CSV table of C-alpha atoms and ligand atoms in Angstrom, one decimal:
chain,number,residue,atom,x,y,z
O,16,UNK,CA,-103.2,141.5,95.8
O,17,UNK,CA,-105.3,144.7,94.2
O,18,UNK,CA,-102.5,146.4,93.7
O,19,UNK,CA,-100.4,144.1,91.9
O,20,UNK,CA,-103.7,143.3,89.7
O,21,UNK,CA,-103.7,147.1,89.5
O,22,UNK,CA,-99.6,146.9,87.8
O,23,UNK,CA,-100.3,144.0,85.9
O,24,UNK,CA,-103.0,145.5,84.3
O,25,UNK,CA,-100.6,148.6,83.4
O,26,UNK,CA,-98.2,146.3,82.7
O,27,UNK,CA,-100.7,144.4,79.9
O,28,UNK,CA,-102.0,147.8,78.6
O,29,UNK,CA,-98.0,148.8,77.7
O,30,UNK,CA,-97.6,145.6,76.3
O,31,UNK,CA,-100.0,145.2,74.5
O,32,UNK,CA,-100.1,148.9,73.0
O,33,UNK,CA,-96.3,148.6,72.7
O,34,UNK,CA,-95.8,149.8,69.3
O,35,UNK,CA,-93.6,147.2,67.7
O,36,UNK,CA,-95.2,144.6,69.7
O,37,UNK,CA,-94.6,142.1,67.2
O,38,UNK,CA,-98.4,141.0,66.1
O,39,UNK,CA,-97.5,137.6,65.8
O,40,UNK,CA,-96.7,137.6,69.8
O,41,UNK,CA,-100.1,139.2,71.0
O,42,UNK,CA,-101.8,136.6,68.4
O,43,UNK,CA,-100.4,133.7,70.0
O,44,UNK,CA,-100.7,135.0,73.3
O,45,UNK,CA,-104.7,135.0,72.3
O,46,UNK,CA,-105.1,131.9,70.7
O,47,UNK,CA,-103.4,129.7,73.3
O,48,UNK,CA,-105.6,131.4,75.8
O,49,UNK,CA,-108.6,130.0,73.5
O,50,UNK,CA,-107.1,126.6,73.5
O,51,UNK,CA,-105.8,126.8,77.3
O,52,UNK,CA,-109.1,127.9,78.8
O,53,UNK,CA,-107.8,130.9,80.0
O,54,UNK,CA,-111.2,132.6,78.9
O,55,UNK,CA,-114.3,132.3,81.0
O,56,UNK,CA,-117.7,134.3,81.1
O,57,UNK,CA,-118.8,135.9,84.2
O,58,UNK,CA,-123.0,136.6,84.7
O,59,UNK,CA,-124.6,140.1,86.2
O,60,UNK,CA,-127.9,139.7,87.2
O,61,UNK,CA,-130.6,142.2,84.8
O,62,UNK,CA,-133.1,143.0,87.7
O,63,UNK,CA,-136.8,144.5,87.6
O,64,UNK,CA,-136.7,147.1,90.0
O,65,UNK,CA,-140.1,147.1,91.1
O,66,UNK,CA,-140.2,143.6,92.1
O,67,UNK,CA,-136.7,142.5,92.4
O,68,UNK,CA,-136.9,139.5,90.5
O,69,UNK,CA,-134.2,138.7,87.9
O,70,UNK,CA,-135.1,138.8,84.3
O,71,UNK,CA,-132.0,137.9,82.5
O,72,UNK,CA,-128.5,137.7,82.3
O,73,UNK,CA,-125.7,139.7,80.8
O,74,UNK,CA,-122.3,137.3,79.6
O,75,UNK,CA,-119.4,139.7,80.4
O,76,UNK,CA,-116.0,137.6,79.1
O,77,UNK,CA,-113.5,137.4,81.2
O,78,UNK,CA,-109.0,136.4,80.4
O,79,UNK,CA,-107.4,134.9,83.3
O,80,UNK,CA,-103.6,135.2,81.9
O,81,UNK,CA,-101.2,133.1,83.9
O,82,UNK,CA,-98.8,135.5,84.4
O,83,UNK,CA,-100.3,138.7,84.3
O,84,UNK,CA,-103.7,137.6,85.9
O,85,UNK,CA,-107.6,139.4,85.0
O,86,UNK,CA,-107.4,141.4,81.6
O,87,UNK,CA,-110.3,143.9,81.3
O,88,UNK,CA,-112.0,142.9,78.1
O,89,UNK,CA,-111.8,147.0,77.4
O,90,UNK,CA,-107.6,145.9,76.4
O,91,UNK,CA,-108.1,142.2,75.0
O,92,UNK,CA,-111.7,143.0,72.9
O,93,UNK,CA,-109.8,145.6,70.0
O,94,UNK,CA,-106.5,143.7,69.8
O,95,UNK,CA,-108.8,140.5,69.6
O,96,UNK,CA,-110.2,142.8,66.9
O,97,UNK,CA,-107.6,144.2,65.2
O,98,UNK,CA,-106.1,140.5,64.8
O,99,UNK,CA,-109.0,139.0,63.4
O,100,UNK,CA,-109.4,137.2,66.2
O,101,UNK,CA,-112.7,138.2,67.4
O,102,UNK,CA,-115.0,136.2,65.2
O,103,UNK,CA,-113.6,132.9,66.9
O,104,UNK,CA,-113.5,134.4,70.4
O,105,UNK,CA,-117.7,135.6,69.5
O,106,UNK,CA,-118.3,132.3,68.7
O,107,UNK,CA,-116.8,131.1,71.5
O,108,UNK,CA,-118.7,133.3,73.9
O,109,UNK,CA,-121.7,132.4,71.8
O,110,UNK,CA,-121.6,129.0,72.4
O,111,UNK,CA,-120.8,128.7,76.4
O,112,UNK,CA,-123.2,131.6,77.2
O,113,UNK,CA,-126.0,128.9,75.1
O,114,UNK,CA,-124.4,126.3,77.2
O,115,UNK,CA,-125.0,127.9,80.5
O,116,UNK,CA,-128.8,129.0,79.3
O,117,UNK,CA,-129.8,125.0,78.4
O,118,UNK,CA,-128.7,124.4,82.0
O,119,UNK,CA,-130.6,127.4,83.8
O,120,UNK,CA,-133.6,126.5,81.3
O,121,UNK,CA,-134.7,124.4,83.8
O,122,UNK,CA,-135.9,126.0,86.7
O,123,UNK,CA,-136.6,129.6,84.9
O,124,UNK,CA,-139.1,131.3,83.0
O,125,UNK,CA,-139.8,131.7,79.8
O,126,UNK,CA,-139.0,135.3,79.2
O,127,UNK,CA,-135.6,134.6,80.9
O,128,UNK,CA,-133.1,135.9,78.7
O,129,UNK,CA,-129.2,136.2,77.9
O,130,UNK,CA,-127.6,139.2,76.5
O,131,UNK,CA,-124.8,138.6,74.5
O,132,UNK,CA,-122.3,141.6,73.8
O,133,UNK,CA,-121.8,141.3,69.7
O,134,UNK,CA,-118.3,144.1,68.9
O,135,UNK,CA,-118.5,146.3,65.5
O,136,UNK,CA,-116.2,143.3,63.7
O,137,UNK,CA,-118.3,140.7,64.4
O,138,UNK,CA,-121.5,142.5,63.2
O,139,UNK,CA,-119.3,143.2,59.8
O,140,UNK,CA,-118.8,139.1,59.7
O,141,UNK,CA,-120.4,137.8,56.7
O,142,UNK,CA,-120.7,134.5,58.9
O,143,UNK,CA,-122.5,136.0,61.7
O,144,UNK,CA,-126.2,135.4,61.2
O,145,UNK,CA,-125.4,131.4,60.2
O,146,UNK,CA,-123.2,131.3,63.1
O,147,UNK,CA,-125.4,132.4,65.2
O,148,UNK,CA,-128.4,130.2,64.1
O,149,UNK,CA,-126.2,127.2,64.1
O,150,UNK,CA,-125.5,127.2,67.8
O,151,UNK,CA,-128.8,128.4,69.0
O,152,UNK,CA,-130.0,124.9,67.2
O,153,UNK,CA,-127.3,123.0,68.3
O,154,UNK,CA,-128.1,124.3,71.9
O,155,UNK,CA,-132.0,124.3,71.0
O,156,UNK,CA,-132.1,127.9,72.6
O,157,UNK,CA,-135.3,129.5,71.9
O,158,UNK,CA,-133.9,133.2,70.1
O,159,UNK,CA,-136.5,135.4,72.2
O,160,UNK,CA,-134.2,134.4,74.8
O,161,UNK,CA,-131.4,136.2,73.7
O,162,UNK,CA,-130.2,139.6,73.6
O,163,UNK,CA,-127.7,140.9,71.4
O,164,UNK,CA,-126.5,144.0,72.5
O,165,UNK,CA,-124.2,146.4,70.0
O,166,UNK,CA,-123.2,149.7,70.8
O,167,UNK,CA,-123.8,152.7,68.7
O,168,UNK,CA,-120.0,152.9,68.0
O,169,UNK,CA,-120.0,149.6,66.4
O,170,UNK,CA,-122.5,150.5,63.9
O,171,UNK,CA,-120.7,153.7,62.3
O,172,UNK,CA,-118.6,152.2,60.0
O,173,UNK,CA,-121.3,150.5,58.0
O,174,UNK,CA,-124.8,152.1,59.2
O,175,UNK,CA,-126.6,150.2,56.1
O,176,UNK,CA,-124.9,146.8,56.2
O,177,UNK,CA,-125.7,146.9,60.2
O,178,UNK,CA,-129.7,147.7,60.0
O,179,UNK,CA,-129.9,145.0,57.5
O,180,UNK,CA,-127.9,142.2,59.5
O,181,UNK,CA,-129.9,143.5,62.4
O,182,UNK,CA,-133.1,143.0,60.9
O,183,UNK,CA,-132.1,139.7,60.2
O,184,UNK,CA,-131.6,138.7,63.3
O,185,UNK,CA,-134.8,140.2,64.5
O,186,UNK,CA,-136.5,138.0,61.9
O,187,UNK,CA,-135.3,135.3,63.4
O,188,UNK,CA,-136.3,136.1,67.0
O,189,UNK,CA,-133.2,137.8,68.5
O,190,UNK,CA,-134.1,140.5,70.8
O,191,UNK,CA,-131.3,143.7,70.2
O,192,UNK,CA,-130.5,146.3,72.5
O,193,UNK,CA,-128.3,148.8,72.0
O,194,UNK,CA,-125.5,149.3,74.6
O,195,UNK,CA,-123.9,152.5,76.3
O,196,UNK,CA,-127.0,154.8,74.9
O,197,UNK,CA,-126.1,158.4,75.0
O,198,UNK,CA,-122.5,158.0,74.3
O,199,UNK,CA,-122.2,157.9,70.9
O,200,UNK,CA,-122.1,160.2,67.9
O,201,UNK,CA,-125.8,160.0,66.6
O,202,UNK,CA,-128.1,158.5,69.1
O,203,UNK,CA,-131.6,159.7,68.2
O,204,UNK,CA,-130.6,158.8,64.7
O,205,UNK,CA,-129.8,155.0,65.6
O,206,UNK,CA,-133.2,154.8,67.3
O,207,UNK,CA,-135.2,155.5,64.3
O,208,UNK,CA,-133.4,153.2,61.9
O,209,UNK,CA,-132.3,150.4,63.8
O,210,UNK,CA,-134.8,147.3,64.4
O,211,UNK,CA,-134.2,147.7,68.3
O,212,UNK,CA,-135.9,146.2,71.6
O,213,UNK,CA,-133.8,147.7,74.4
O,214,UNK,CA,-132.1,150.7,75.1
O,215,UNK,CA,-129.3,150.6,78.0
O,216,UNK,CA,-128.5,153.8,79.2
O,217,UNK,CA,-125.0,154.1,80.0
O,218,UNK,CA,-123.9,154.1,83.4
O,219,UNK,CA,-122.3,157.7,83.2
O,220,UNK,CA,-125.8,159.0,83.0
O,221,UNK,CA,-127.1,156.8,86.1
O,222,UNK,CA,-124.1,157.7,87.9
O,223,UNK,CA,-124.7,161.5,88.2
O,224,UNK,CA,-128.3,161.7,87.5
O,225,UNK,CA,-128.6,162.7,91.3
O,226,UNK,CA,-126.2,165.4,90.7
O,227,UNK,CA,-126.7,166.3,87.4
O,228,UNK,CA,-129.3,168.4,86.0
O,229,UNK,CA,-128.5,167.7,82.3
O,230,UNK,CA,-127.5,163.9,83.2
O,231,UNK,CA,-131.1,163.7,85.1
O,232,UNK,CA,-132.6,165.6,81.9
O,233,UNK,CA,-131.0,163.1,79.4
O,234,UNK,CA,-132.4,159.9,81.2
O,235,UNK,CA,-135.8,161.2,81.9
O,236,UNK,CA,-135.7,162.0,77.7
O,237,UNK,CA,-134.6,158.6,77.2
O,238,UNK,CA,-137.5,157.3,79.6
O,239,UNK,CA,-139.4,159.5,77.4
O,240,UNK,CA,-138.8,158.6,73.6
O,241,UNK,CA,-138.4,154.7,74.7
O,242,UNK,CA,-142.0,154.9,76.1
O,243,UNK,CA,-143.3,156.2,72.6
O,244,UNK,CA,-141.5,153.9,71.0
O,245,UNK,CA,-142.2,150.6,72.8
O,246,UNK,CA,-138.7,149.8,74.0
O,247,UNK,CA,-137.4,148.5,77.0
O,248,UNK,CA,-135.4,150.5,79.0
O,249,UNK,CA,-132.3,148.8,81.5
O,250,UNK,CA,-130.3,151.4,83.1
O,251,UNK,CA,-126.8,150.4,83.6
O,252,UNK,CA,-124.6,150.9,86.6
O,253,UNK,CA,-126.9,151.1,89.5
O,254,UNK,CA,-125.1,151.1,92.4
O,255,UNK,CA,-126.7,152.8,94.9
O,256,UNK,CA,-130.6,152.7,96.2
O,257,UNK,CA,-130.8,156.5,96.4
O,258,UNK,CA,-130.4,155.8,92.1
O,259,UNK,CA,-132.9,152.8,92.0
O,260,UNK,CA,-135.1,155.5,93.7
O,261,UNK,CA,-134.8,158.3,91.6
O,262,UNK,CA,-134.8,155.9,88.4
O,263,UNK,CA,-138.0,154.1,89.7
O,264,UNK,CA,-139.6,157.4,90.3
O,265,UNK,CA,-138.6,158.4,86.1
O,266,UNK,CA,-140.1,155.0,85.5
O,267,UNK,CA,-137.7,153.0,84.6
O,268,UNK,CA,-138.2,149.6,86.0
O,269,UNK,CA,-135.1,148.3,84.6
O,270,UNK,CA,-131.5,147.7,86.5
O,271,UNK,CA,-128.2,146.3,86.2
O,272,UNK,CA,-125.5,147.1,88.6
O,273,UNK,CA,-123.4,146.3,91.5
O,274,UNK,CA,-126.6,147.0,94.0
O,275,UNK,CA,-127.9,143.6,92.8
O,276,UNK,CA,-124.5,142.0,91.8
O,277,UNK,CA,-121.5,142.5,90.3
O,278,UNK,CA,-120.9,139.8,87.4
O,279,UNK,CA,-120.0,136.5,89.1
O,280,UNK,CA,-118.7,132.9,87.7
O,281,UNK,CA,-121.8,130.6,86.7
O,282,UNK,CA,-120.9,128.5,90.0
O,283,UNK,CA,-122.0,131.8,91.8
O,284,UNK,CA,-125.4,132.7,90.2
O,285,UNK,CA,-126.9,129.3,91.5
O,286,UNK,CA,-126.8,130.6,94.8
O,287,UNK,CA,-128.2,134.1,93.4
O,288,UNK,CA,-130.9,131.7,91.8
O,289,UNK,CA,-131.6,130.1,95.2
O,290,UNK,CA,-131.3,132.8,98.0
O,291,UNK,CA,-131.3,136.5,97.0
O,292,UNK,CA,-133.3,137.4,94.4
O,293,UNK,CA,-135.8,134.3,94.0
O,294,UNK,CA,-137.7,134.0,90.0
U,327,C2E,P1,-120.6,146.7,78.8
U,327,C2E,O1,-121.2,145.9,77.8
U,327,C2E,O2,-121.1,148.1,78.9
U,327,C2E,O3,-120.7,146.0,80.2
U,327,C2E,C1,-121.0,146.6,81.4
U,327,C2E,C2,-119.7,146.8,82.2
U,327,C2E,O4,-120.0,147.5,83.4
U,327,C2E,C3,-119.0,145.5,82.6
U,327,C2E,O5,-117.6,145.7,82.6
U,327,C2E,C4,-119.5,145.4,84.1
U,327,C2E,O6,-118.7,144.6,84.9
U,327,C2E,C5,-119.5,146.8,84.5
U,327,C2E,N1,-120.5,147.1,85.6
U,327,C2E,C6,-121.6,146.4,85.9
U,327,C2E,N2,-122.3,147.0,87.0
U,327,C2E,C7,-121.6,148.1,87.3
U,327,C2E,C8,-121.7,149.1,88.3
U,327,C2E,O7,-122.7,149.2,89.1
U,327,C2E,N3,-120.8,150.1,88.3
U,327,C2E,C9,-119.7,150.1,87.4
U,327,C2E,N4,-118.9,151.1,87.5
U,327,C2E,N5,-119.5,149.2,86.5
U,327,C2E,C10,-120.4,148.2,86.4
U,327,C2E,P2,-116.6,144.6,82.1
U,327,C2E,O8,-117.1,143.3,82.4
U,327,C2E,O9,-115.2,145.0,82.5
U,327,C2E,O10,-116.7,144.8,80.5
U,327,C2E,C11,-116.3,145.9,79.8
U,327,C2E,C12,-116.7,146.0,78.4
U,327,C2E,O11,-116.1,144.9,77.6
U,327,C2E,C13,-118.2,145.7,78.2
U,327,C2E,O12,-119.0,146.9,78.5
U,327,C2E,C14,-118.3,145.3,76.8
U,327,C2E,O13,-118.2,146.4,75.9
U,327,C2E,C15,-117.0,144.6,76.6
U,327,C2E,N6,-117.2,143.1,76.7
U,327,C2E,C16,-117.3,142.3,77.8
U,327,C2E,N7,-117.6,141.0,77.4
U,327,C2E,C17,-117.7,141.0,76.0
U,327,C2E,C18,-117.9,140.0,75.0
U,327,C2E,O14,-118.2,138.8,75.3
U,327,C2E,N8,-117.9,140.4,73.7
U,327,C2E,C19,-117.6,141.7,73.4
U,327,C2E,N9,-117.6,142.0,72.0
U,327,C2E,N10,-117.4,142.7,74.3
U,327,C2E,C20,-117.4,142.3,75.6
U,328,CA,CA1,-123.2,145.3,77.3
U,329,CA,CA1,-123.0,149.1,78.6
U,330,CA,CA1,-119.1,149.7,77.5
């Protein structure tokens, strides 16, 4: 089974980057996935490390494509982009990850949070902000409780237009952390001007801190500059203790990785909720 996931996934990447590919095909191809339910969100766990208890989710979108079966949003997020499709298929993830929040609300804490993955598109979308404030009434979600999370890449085009769109949404309670920290083109730059909460260091850094000197060096600078600046710090792609170890001993008391879960279906996380990793 993994390794015809593994050629249909080929199979969708040369389709899909198939030159004249006509546009009208891939468009279709996304918007009956919309109206077919082909589209779903899977939930990883955002764990304090020094107690183990879960402090948020992240909503990770997931295509189920009848034929050619799990499309890695890394294909089906650009060409949603490049179609101008990906202002409907933000909304849409908008509005189910609200869904899934008013039904955890429940039996969680206040500080529980969602983070929401916004791409450089959607932040450009003059109908963002009132989009956004729409649903969290319609879903009377608290905005404290969610994190938008934009990466540095998707703020390049525009750097001016972003911090003010940004700041608006700060105003109006969103947390925003920026994704994949490290990776871009100006880093340090972004930190200063942008009205951040959280930086996520990218999960090429985690991965060979423990080998690494420079790696090591470039989270414990992170660590560093965060600290002074009051942010919250969630390293990405944990996936080993020996890392939670040598992360916990920088001080970072954030994680997110397959050591406490890879992203599962809603369905899943109750049991997460109930057994492993208790609020
Ligand atoms: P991301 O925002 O950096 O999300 C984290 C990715 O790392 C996810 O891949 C997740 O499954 C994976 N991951 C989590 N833990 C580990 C680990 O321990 N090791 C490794 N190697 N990987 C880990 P995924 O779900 O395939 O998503 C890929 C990217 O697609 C995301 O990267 C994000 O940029 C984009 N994406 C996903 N959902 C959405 C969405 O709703 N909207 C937008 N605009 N982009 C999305
Ligand atoms: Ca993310
Ligand atoms: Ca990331
Ligand atoms: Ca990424």
């Amino acid at each position: 089974a993994k390794e015809s996931a593994a050629a249909n996934y080929k199979f969708f990447a040369e389709y899909m980057n198939k030159e004249n590919h006509s546009r009208l095909e891939l468009e279709s191809a996304l918007r009956s996935a919309m109206k077919n339910n082909e589209f779903s969100l899977h939930y990883q766990p955002i764990i304090n490390i020094t107690n183990q208890k879960i402090l948020g989710f992240e909503a990770l979108l997931r295509w189920q494509h009848p034929h050619l079966g799990n499309i890695s949003p890394e294909h089906f997020i650009p060409i949603a982009e490049d179609l101008g499709l990906i202002n409907e298929l933000g909304d849409w993830v908008f509005c189910h990850a609200l869904e899934q929040l008013r039904e955890w609300k429940t039996n969680i804490s206040q500080e529980f949070y969602i983070a929401i993955n916004l791409s450089a598109k959607q932040l450009q979308s003059n109908t963002l902000v009132t989009s956004l404030v729409n649903t969290i009434e319609e879903y009377q979600i608290n905005p404290q409780n969610i994190h938008i999370e934009i990466t540095e890449t998707s703020v390049i085009s525009d750097p001016e237009m972003a911090v003010k769109k940004l700041k608006k949404l700060r105003d109006i309670g969103f947390k925003i952390s920026i994704d994949d920290f490290g990776t871009g083109q100006s880093s340090l730059n972004y930190l200063k001007k942008f009205p951040i909460n959280t930086i996520k260091i990218d999960k090429t850094f985690v991965k060979s801190a423990e080998s690494d000197q420079v790696d090591m060096a470039i989270v414990k600078a992170v660590l560093s500059i965060a600290e002074s600046m009051d942010l919250a710090v969630v390293a990405e792609g944990v996936e080993t203790k020996s890392q939670e170890k040598l992360l916990l001993g920088e001080g970072c008391k954030i994680g997110q990785g397959y050591l406490y879960s890879k992203p599962l279906p809603a369905s899943q996380v109750k049991q997460l909720f109930n057994r492993k990793l208790r609020l």
